[in-house]
Short mmCIF file of C-alpha atoms in Angstrom, two decimals:
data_model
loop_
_atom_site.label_atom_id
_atom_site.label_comp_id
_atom_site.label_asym_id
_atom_site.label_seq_id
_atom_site.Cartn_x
_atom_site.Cartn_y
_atom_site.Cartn_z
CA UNK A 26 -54.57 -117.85 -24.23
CA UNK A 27 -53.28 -116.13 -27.10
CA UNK A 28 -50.04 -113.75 -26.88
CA UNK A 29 -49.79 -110.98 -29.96
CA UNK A 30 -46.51 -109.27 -29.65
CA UNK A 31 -45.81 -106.61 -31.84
CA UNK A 32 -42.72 -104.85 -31.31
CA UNK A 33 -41.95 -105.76 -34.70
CA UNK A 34 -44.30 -103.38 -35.77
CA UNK A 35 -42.65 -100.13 -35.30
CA UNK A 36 -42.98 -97.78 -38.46
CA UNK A 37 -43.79 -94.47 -37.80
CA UNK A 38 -46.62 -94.18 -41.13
CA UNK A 39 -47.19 -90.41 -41.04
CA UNK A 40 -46.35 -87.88 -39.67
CA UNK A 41 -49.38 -84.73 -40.52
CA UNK A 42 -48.69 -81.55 -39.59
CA UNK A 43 -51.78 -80.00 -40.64
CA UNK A 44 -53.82 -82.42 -39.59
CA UNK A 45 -51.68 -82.04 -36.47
CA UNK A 46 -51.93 -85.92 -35.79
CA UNK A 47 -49.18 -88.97 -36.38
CA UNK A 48 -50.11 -92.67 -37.81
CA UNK A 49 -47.61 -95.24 -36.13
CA UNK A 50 -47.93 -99.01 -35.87
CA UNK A 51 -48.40 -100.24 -32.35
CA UNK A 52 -44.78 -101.64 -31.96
CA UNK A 53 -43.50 -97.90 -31.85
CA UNK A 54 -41.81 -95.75 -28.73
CA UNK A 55 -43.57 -92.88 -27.59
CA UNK A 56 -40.00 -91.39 -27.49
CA UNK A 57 -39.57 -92.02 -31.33
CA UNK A 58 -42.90 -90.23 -31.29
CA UNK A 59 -41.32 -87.22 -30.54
CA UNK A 60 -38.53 -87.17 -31.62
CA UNK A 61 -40.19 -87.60 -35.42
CA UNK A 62 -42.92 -84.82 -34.47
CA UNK A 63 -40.32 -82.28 -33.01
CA UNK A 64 -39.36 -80.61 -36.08
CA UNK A 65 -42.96 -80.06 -36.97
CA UNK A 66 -43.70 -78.23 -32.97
CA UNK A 67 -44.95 -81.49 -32.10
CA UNK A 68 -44.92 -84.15 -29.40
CA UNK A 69 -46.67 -87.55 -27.84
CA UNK A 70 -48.49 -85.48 -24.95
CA UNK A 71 -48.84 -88.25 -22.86
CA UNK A 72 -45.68 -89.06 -21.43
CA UNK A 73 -45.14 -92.03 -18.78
CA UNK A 74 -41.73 -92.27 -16.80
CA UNK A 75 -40.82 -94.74 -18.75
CA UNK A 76 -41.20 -93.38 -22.16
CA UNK A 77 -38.00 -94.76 -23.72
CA UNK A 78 -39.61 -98.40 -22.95
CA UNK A 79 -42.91 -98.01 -23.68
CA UNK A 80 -44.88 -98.40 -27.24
CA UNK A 81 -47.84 -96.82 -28.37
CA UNK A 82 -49.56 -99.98 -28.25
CA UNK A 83 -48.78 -100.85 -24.39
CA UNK A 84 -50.12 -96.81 -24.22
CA UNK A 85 -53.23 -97.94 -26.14
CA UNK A 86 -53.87 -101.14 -23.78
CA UNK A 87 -53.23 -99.55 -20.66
CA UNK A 88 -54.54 -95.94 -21.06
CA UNK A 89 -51.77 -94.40 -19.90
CA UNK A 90 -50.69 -91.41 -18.97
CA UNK A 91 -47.91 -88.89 -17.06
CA UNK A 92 -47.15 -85.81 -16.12
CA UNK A 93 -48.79 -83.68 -18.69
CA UNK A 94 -51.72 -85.80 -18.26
CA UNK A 95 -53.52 -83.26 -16.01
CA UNK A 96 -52.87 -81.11 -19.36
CA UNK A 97 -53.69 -82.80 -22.19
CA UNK A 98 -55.29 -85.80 -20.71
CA UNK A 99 -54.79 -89.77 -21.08
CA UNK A 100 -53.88 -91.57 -23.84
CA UNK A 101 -57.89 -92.07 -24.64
CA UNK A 102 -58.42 -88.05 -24.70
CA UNK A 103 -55.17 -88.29 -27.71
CA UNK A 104 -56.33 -90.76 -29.81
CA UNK A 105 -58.37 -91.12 -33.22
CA UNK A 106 -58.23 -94.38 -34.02
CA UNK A 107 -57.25 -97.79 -33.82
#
């Protein structure tokens, strides 16, 4: 098998606030996520436990979710495009 590991890709691209939407390489942590979204009234809805570990792109593979999932749903029902 093949591994890809890209936790070297962590740039935050964009950040929209119009558009109300963020571009980020896969490598990034949700909680970077918010942090860079909360001056615009913005945040990664999704939120696991363990969203100081976790990257967008383990989010991406795994569908995940948390406690404002029941809100805003999984991380399929937040996301435009890979």
């Amino acid at each position: 098998g093949i591994l890809l590991v890209m936790a070297r890709f962590n740039q935050i691209l964009e950040i929209n606030r119009e558009g109300r939407f963020a571009r980020v390489q896969p490598g990034v942590r949700n909680l970077a996520i918010s942090q860079a979204a909360a001056p615009f009234d913005m945040y990664y809805a999704p939120d696991p436990s363990s969203q100081i570990a976790c990257s967008i792109g383990g989010n991406v593979a795994e569908n995940a979710g948390g406690v404002h999932c029941l809100k805003y749903g999984l991380t399929v029902h937040n996301l435009l495009k890979v």
